[in-house]
Tab-separated table of C-alpha atoms in Angstrom:
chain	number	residue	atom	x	y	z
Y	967	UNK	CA	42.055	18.223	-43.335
Y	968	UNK	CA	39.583	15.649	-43.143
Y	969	UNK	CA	36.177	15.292	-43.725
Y	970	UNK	CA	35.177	14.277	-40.226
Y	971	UNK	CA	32.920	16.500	-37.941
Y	972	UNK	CA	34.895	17.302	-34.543
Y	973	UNK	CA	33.738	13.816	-31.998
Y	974	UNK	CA	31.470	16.420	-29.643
Y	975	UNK	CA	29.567	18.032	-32.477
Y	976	UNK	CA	25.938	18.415	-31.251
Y	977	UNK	CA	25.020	16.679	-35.095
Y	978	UNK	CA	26.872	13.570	-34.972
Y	979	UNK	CA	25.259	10.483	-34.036
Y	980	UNK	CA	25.159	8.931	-30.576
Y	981	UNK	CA	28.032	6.602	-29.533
Y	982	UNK	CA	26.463	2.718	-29.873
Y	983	UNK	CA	25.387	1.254	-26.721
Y	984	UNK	CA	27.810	-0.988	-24.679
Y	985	UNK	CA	27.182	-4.578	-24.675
Y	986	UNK	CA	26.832	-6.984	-21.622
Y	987	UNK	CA	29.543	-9.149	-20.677
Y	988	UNK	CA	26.796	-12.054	-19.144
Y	989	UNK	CA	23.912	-13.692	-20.251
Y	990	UNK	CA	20.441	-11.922	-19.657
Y	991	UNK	CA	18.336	-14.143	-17.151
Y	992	UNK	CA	14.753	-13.038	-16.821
Y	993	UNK	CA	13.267	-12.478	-13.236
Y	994	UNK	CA	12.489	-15.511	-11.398
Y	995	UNK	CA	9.141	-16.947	-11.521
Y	996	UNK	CA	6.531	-15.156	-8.141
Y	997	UNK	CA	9.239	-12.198	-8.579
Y	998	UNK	CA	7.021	-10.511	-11.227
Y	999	UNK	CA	5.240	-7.157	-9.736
Y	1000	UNK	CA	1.618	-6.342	-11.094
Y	1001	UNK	CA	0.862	-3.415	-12.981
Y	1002	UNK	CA	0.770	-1.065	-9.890
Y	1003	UNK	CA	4.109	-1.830	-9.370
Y	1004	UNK	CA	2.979	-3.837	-5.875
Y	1005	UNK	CA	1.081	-0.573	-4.289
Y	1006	UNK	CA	-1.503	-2.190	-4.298
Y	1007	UNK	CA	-1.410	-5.466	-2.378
Y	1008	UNK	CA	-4.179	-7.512	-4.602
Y	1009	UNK	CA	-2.348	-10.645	-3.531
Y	1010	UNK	CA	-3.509	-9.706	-0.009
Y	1011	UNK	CA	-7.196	-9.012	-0.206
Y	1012	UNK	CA	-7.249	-9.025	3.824
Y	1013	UNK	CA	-4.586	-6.272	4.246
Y	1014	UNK	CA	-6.464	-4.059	1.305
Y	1015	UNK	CA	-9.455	-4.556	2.849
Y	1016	UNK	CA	-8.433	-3.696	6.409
Y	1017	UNK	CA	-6.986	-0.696	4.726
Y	1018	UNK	CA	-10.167	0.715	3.369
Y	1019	UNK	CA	-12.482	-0.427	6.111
Y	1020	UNK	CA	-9.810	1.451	8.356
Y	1021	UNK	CA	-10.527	4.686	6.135
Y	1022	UNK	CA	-14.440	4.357	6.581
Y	1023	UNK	CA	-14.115	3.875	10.363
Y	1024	UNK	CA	-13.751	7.542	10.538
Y	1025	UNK	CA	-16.959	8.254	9.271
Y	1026	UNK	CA	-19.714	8.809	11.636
Y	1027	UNK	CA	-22.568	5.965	12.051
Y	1028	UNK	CA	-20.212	2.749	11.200
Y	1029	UNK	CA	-16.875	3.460	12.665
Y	1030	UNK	CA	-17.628	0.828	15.903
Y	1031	UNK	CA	-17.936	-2.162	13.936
Y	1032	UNK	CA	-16.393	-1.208	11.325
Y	1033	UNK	CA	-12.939	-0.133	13.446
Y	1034	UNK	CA	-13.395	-3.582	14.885
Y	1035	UNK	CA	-13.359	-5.267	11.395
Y	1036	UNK	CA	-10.403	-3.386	10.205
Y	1037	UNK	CA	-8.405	-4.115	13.134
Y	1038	UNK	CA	-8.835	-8.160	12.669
Y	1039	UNK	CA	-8.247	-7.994	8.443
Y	1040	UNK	CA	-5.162	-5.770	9.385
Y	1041	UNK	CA	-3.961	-8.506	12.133
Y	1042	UNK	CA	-4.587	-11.300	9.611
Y	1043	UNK	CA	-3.371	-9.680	6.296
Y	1044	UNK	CA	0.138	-9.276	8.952
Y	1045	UNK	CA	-0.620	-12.497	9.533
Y	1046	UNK	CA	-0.665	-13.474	5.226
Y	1047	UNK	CA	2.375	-11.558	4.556
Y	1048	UNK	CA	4.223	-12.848	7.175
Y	1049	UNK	CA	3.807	-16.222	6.096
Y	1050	UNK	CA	4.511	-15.412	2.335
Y	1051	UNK	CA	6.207	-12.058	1.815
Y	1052	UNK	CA	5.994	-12.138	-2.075
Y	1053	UNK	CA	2.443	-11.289	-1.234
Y	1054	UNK	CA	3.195	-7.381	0.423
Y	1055	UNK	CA	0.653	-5.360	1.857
Y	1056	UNK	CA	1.772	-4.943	5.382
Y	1057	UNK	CA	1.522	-1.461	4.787
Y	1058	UNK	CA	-2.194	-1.575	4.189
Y	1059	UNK	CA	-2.236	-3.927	6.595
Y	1060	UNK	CA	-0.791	-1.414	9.692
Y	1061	UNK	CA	-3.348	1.514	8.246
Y	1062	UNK	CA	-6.213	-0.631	8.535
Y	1063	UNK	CA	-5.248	-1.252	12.541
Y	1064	UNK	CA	-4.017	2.467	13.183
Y	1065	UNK	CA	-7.281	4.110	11.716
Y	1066	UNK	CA	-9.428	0.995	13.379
Y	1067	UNK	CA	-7.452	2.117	17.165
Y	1068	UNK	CA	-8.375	5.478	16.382
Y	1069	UNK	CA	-11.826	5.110	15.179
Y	1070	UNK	CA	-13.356	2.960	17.722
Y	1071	UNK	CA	-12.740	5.500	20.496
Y	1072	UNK	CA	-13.027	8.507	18.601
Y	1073	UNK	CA	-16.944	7.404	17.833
Y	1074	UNK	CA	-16.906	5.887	21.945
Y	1075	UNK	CA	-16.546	9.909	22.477
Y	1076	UNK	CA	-19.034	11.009	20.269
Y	1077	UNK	CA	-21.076	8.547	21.441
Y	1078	UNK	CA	-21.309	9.304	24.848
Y	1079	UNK	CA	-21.229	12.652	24.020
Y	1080	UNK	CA	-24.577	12.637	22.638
Y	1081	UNK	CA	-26.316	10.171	24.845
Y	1082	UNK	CA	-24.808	12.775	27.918
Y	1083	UNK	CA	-26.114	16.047	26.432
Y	1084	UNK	CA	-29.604	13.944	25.968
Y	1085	UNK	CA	-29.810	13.049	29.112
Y	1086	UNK	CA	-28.772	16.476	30.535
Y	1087	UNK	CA	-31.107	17.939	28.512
């Protein structure tokens, strides 16, 4: 008998690792991803900023001009990452002009909502 524990006991160690065949390269240089992992586009300032502005649109007071503004980042933050897709944030970029289509006429409506039932009385 030997003195060998059975090769699937739950006590023996791990099997090693198996080696490579190549040689490692390391990523090549622009490939690198920040530390969010490229969620958020910092390389495209125009496409995050179309994204928020496009958020804040909803809100009432500022959603005209500021549907307006996120509308135009988004279009030129398309524009950035078209031109250099290392850059991402299209994503952001499409938000920003969704929410800026739906704010402006959303707050339109209310708008003329309110100056109607002033007038009316």
């Amino acid at each position: 008998m030997s003195n060998q524990p059975p090769p699937n006991a739950p006590y023996s160690p791990p099997p090693p690792a198996p080696q490579g065949g190549g040689p490692q390269h390391p990523h090549p240089p622009g490939s690198q991803g920040d530390s969010t992992g490229g969620v958020i586009p910092y390389k495209n300032p125009k496409a995050l900023v179309a994204y928020y502005l496009g958020i804040f649109s909803l809100f009432p007071a500022l959603g005209f001009p500021l549907g307006i503004a996120s509308i135009w980042l988004g279009v030129l933050g398309l524009k950035a990452r078209n031109r250099d897709p290392i850059i991402k944030g299209h994503v952001h970029a499409w938000i920003g002009i969704v929410l800026g289509v739906i704010g402006m006429p959303l707050h339109l409506l209310v708008g003329l909502g309110v100056i109607t039932a002033i007038v009316s009385g």
